[in-house]
Structures are given as C-alpha cells and as structure tokens.
PDB file of C-alpha atoms in Angstrom:
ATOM      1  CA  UNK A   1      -7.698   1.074  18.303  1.00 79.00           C
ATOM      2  CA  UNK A   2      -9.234  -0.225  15.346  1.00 90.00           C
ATOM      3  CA  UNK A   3      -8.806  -3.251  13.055  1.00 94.00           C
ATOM      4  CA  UNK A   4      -9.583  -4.588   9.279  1.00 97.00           C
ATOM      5  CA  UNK A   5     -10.887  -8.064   9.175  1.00 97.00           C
ATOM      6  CA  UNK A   6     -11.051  -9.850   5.599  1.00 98.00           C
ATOM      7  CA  UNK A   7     -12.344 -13.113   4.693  1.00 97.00           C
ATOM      8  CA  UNK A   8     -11.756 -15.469   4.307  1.00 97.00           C
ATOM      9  CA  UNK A   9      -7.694 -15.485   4.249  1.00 97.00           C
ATOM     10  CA  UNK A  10      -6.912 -18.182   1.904  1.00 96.00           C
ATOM     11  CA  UNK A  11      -9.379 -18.211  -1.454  1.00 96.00           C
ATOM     12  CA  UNK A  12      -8.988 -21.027  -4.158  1.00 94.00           C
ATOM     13  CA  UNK A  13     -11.295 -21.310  -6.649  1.00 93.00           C
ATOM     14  CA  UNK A  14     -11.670 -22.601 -10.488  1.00 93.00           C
ATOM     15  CA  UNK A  15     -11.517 -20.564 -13.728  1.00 93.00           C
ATOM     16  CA  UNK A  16     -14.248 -18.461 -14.882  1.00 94.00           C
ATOM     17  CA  UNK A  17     -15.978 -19.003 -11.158  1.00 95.00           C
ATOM     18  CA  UNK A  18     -17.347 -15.753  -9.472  1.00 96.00           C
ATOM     19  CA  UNK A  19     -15.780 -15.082  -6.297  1.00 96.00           C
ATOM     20  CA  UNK A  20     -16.343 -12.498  -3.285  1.00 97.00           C
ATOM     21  CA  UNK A  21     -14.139 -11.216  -0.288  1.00 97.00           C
ATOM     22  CA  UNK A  22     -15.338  -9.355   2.563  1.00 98.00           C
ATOM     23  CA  UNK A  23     -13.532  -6.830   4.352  1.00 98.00           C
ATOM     24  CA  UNK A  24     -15.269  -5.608   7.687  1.00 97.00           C
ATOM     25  CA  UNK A  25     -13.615  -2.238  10.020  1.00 97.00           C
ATOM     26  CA  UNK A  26     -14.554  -0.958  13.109  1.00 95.00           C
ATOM     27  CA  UNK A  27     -12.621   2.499  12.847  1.00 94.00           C
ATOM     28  CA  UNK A  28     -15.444   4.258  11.807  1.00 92.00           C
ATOM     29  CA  UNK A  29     -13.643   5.548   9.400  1.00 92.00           C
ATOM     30  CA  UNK A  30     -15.597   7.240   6.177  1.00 91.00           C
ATOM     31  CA  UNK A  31     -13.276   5.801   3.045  1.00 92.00           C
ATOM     32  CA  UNK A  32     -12.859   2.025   2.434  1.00 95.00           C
ATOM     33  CA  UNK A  33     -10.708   0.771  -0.750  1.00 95.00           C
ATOM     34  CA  UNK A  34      -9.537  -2.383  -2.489  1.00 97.00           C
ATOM     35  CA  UNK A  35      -5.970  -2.922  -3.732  1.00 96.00           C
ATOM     36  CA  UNK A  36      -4.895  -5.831  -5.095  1.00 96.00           C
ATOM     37  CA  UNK A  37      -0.561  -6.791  -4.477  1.00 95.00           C
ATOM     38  CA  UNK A  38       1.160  -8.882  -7.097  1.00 92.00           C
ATOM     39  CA  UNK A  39       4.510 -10.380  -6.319  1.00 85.00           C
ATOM     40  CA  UNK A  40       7.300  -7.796  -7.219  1.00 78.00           C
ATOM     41  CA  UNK A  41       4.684  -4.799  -8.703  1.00 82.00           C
ATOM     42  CA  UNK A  42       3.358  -3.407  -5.491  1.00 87.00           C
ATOM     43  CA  UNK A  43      -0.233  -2.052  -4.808  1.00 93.00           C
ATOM     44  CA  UNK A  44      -2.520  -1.205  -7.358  1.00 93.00           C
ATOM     45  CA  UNK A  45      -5.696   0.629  -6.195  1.00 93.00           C
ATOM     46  CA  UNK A  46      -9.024  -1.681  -7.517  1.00 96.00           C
ATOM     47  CA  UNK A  47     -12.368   0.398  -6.179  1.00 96.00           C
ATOM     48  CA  UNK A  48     -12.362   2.943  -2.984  1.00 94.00           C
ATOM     49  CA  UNK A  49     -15.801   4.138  -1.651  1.00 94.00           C
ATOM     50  CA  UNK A  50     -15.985   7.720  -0.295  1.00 91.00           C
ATOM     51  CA  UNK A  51     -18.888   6.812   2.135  1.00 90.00           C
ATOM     52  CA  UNK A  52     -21.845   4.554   2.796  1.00 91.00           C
ATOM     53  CA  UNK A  53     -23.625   3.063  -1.433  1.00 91.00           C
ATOM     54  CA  UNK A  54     -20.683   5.058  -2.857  1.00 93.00           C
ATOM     55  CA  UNK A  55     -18.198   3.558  -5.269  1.00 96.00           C
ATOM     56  CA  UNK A  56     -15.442   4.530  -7.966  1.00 94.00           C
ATOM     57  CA  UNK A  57     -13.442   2.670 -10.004  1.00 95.00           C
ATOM     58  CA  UNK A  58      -9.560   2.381  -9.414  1.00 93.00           C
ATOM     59  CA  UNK A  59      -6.883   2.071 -12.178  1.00 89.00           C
ATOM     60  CA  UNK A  60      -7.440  -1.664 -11.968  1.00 93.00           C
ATOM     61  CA  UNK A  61     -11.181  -2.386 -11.939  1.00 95.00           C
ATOM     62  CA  UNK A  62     -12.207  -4.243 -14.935  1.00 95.00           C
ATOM     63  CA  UNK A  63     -12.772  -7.777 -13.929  1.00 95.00           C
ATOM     64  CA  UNK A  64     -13.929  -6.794 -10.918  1.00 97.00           C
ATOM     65  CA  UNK A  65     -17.522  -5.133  -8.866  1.00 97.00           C
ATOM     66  CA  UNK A  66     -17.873  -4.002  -5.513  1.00 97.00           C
ATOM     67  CA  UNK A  67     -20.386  -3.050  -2.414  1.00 97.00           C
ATOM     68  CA  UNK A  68     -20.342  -1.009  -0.126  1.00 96.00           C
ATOM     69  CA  UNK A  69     -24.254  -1.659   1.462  1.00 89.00           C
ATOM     70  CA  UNK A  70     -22.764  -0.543   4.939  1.00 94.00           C
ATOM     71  CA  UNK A  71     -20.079   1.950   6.467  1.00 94.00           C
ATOM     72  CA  UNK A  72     -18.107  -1.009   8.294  1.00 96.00           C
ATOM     73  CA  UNK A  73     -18.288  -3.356   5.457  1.00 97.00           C
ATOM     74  CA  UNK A  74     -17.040  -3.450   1.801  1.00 98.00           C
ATOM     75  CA  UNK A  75     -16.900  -6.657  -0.372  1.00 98.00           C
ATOM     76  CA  UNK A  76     -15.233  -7.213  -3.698  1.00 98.00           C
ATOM     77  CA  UNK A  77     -16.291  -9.653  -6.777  1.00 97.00           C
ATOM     78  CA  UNK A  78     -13.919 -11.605  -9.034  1.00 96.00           C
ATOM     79  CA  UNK A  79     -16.245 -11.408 -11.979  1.00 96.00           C
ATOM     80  CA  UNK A  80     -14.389 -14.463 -13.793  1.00 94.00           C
ATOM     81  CA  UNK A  81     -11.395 -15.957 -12.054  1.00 92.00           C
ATOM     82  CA  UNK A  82      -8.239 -16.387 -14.451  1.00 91.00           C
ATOM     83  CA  UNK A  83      -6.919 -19.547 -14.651  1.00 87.00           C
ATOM     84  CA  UNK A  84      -3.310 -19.545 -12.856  1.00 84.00           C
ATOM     85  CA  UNK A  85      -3.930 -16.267 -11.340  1.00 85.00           C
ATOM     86  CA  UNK A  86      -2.016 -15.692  -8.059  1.00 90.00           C
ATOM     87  CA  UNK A  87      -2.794 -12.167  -5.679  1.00 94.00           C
ATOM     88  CA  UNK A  88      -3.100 -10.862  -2.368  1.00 96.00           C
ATOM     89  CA  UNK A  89      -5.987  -8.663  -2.076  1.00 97.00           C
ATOM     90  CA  UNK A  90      -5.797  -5.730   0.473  1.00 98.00           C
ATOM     91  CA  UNK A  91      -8.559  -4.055   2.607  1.00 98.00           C
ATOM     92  CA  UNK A  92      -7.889  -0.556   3.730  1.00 96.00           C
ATOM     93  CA  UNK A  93      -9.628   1.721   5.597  1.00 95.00           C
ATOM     94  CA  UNK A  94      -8.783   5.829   6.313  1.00 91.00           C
ATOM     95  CA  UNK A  95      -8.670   8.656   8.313  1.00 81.00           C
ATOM     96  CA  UNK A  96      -7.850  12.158   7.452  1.00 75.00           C
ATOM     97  CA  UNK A  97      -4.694  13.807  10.372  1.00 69.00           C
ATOM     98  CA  UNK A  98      -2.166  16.804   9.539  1.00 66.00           C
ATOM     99  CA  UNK A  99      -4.026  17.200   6.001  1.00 67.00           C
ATOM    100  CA  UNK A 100      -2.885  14.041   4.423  1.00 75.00           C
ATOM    101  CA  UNK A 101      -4.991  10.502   4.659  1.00 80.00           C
ATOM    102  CA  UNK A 102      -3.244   7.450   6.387  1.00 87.00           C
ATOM    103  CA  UNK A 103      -4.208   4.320   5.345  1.00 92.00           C
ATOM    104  CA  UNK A 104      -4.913   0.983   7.863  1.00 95.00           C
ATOM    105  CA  UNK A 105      -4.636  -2.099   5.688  1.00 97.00           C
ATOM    106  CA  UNK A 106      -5.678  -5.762   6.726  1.00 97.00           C
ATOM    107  CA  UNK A 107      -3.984  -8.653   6.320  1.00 97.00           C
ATOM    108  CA  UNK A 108      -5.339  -9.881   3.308  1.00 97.00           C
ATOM    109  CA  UNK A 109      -7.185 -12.506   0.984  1.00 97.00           C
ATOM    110  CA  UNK A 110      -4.329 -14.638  -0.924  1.00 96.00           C
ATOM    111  CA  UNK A 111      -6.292 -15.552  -3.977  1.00 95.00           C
ATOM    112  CA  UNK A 112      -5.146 -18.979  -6.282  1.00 93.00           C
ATOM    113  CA  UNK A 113      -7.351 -20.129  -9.218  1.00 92.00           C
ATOM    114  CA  UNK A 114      -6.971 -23.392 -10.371  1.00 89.00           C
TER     115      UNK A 114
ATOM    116  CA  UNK B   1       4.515   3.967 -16.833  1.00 58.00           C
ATOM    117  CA  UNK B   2       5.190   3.498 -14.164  1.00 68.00           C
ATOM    118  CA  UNK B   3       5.833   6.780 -11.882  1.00 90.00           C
ATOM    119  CA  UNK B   4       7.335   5.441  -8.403  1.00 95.00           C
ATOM    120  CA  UNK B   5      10.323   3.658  -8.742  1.00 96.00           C
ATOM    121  CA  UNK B   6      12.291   1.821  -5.773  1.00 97.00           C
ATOM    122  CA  UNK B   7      15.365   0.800  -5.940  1.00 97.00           C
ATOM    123  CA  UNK B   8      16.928  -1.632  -4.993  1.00 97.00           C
ATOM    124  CA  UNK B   9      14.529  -4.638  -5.352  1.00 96.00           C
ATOM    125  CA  UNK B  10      15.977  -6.405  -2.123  1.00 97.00           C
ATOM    126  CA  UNK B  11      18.661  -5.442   0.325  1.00 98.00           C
ATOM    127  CA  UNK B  12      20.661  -7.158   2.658  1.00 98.00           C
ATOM    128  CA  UNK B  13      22.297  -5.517   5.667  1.00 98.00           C
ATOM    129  CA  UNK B  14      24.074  -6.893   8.785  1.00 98.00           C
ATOM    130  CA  UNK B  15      22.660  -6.211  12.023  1.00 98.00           C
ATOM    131  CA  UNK B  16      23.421  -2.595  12.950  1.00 98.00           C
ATOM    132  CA  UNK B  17      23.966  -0.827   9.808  1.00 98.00           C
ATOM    133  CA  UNK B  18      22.419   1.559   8.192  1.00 98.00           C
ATOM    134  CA  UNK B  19      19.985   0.134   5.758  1.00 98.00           C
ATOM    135  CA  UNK B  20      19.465   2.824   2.646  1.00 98.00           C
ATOM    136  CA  UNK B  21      16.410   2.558   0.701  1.00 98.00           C
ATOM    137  CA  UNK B  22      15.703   4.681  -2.726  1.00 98.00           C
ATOM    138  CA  UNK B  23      12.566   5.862  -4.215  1.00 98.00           C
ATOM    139  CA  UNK B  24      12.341   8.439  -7.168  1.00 98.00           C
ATOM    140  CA  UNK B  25       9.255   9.833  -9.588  1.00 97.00           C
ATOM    141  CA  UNK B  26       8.328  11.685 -12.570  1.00 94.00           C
ATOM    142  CA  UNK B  27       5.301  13.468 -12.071  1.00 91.00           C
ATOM    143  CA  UNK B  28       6.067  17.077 -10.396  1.00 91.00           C
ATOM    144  CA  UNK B  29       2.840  17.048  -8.796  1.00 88.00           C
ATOM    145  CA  UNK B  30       3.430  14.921  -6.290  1.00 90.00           C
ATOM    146  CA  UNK B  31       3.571  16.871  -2.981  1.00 89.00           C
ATOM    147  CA  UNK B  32       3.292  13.713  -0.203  1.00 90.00           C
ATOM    148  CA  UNK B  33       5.368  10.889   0.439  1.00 94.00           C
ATOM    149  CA  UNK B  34       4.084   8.198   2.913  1.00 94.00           C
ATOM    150  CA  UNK B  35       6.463   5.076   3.065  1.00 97.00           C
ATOM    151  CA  UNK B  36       4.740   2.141   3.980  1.00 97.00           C
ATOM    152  CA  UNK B  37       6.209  -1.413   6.362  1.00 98.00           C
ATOM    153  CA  UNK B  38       5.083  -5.228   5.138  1.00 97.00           C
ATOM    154  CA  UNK B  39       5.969  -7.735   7.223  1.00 97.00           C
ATOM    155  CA  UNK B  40       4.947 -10.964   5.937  1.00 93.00           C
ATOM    156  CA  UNK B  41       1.550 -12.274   6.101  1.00 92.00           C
ATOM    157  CA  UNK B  42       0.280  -8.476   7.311  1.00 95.00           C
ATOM    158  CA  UNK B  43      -0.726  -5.663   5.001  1.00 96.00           C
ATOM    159  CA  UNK B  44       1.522  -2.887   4.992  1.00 97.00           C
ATOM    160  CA  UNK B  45       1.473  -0.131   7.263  1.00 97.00           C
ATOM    161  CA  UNK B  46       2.442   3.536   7.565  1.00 95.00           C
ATOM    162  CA  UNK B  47       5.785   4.276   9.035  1.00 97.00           C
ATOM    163  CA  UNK B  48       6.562   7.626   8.308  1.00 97.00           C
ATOM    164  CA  UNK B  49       5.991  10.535   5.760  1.00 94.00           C
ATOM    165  CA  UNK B  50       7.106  13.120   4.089  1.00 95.00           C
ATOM    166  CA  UNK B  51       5.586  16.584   2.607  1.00 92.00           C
ATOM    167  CA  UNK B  52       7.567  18.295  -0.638  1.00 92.00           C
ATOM    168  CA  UNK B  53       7.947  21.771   1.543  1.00 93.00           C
ATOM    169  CA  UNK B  54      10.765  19.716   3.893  1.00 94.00           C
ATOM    170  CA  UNK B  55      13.935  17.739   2.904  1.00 96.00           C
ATOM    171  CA  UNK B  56      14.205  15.603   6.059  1.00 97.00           C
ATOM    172  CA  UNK B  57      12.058  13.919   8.476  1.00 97.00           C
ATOM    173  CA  UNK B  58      13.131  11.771  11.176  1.00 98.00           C
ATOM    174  CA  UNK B  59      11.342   9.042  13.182  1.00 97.00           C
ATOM    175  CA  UNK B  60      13.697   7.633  15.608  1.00 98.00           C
ATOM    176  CA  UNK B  61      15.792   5.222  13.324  1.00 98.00           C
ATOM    177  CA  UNK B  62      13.963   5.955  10.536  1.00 98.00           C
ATOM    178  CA  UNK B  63      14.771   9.720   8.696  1.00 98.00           C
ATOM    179  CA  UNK B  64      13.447  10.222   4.909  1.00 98.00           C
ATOM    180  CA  UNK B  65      16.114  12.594   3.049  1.00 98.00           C
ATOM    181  CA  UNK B  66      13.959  14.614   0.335  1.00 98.00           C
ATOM    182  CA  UNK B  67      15.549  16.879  -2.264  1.00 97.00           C
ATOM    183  CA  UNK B  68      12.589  17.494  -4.728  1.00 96.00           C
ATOM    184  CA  UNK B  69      14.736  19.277  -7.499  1.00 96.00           C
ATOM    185  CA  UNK B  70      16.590  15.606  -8.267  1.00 97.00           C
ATOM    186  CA  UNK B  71      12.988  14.045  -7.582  1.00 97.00           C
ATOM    187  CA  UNK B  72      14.143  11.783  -5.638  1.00 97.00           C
ATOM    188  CA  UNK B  73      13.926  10.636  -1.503  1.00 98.00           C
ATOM    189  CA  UNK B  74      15.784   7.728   0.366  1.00 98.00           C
ATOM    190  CA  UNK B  75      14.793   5.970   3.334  1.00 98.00           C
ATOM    191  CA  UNK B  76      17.334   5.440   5.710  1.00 98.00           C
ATOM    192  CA  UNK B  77      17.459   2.814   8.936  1.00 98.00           C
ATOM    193  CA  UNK B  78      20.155   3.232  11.269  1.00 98.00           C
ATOM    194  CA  UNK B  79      21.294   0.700  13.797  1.00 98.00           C
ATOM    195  CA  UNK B  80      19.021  -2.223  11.557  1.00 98.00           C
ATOM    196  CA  UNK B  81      17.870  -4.759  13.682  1.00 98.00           C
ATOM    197  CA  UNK B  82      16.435  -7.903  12.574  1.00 97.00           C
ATOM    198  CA  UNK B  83      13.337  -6.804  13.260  1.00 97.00           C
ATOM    199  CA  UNK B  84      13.370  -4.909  10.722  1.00 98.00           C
ATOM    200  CA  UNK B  85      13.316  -6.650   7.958  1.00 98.00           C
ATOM    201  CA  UNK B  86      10.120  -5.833   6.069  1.00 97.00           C
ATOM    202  CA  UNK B  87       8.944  -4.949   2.471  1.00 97.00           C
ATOM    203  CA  UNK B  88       9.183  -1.068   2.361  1.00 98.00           C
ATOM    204  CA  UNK B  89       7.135   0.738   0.120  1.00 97.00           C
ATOM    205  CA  UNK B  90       7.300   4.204  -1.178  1.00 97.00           C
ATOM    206  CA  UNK B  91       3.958   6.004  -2.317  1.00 94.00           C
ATOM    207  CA  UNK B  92       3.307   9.174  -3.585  1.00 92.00           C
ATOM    208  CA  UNK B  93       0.231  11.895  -4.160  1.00 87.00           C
ATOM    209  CA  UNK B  94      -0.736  15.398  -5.529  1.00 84.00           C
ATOM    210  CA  UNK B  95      -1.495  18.115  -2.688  1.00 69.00           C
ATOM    211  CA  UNK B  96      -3.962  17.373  -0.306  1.00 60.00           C
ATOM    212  CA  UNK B  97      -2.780  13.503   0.233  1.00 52.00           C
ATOM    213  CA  UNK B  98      -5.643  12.092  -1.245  1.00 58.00           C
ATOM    214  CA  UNK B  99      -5.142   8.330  -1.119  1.00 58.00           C
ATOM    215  CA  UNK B 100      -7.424   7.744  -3.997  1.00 65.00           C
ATOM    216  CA  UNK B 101      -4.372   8.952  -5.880  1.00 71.00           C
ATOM    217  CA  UNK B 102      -1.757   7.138  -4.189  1.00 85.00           C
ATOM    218  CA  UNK B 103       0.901   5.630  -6.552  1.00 90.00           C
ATOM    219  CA  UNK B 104       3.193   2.731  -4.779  1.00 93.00           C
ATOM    220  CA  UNK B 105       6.648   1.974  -5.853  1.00 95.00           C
ATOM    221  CA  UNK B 106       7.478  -2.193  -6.138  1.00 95.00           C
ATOM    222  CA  UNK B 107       9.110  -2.148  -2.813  1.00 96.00           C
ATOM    223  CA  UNK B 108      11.985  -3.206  -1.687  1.00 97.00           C
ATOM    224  CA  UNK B 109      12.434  -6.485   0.516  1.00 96.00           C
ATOM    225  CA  UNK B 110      15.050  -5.723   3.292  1.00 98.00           C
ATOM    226  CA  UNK B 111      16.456  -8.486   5.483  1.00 98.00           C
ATOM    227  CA  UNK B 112      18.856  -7.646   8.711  1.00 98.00           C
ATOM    228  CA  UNK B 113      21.301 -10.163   9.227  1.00 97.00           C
ATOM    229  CA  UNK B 114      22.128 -10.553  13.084  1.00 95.00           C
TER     230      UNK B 114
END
C-alpha cells in the first residue's frame, strides 16, 4: 500500500502572507490534485496535475498557484491569506481500475489566518 | 448551482439500524457515482460506487439503490455500528469517471448511537 503525506498539518498564518503546503505520495500514481473542504460545502477541486510539470486549474483556483516539479510531490500556494479564513486542504492522489479513477486522499492541512 | 445535493445534513441512528443516506443531481450526464467515508481528522475515502447502467450495488452493509429516471441514489447502512459514524459524501462524473470532473455533494454527518 501507498500513502499521502501533507505538511505540515496545522497552518496559521497572518493576512495577506504567502503560504505553501506540500503533499508527498508514494503510489506512483500519475494524477495528483488539490481540493480544498469548507465546513458544511464539501470538496471543491483547486488544481490537479495529469503528470510530472503539468497543471490545470480547478473550479476554485484564483487565489491560489501550484507545482508539480516531481511525480511524488505537489505543493500548493496561498497567494494572499484572507483574514479569518478557516479550511482543510486535501491531497489526493489516483489510479485508474474498472474504467473509473479512485481517489486516495491525505489527511490534510487545516489552514487558520489570523 | 450547485448539482449534488445530500440530504439530510446530519443523521442520527441507534446502533443497529439501518442508516439511509440521500443524494440527487441535475445534470443527465453524470454516469458514475463514487460515495466517499470521512472520519474525523482523515480525508475521505472511497467506499463504494455506482455506474448509471445498474440500480443496486451492494458492499456488505453498505448497498447504493440507483434509479436514474428520478435522478436520484440513496446510501443505505444496515446493522449501523458505531463505527460507523463518518461524514458520507456523494460525488458524481460524466462517462469515463474522470475525477477532474468530480462534483461532491455537502455530506452528510452520521453518528450511531450504541
């Protein structure tokens, strides 16, 4: 088996500061994304990468870059924290089985700005 | 709009009921149906899923009921155990499964009550 590690766990930081989370997997897998999980309005998809220096924008990527400089590893920026802003932000990693993808998530960066 | 919706929010059941969870959608091209398990503190994971063609699939305790010309699918948990309780989310995609075009209900929050 495989897992998603993200760091750090537990981000605080101050409004308008730039801000970056790392996500490392060892499934091998090809396709890495970012979602970010607000309390009561589920997952919303931020960037995904098909592969290796590849990246597309999500429905939620303003505000936000990302990198994707190696298969195992894909980071995301806060461009400008929002004051009072309160997320989780999920890893995931995937594999394609029976013709549909299944996604492995980590356990998450829980984001508070000050 | 939003084009996965769960219902309800948060559900209480007592130890060894049947725990019913809803999910409906709008947009006809949906064709896969992955429901995804929170616990706290972890990122979700898949539990079981669904393709349009079928109108049941069963998982042990878990079954998904499907009827595609109501648009609409349940999750149902027999014998609930306290284990259980979890944030279940319903997603949905277009043929193929892509998760780059995943759309995620809210959840819902279920507790088991021993």
């Amino acid at each position: 088996g495989g897992i998603i590690t993200q760091t750090p766990k537990f981000l605080i930081g101050q409004e308008g500061q730039k801000l970056t989370l790392k996500c490392q997997q060892n499934f091998n897998h090809d396709t890495m994304y970012w979602y970010r999980q607000d309390s009561g309005k589920g997952l919303r998809l931020i960037y995904y990468s098909i592969t290796e220096n590849d990246l597309q924008k999500g429905d939620l990527s303003e505000g936000y870059d990302a990198s994707r400089e190696k298969k195992s590893s894909f980071s995301l920026t806060v461009t400008s924290a929002q004051k009072n802003e309160m997320a989780v932000f999920l890893c995931a990693s995937s594999i394609r089985t029976g013709g549909a993808d299944t996604l492995y998530f980590g356990a998450g960066t829980r984001l508070s700005v000050l | 709009q939003q084009q996965v919706r769960q219902s309800p929010q948060s559900l209480t059941v007592w130890e060894g009921e049947t725990a019913i969870l809803n999910c409906s959608y709008e947009n006809s091209a949906f064709d896969y149906f992955p429901w995804y398990q929170q616990f706290p503190g972890e990122g979700p994971a898949l539990l079981i899923a669904i393709r349009s063609v079928s109108d049941k699939k069963e998982d042990g305790r878990f079954t998904i009921f499907f009827n595609k010309r109501e648009k609409k699918l349940s999750l149902h948990i027999t014998d609930s155990q306290p284990g259980d309780s979890a944030t279940y989310f319903c997603a949905a995609s277009p043929s193929g499964g892509s998760n780059y075009k995943l759309t995620f209900g809210k959840g819902t929050l279920l507790t088991v009550t021993p």
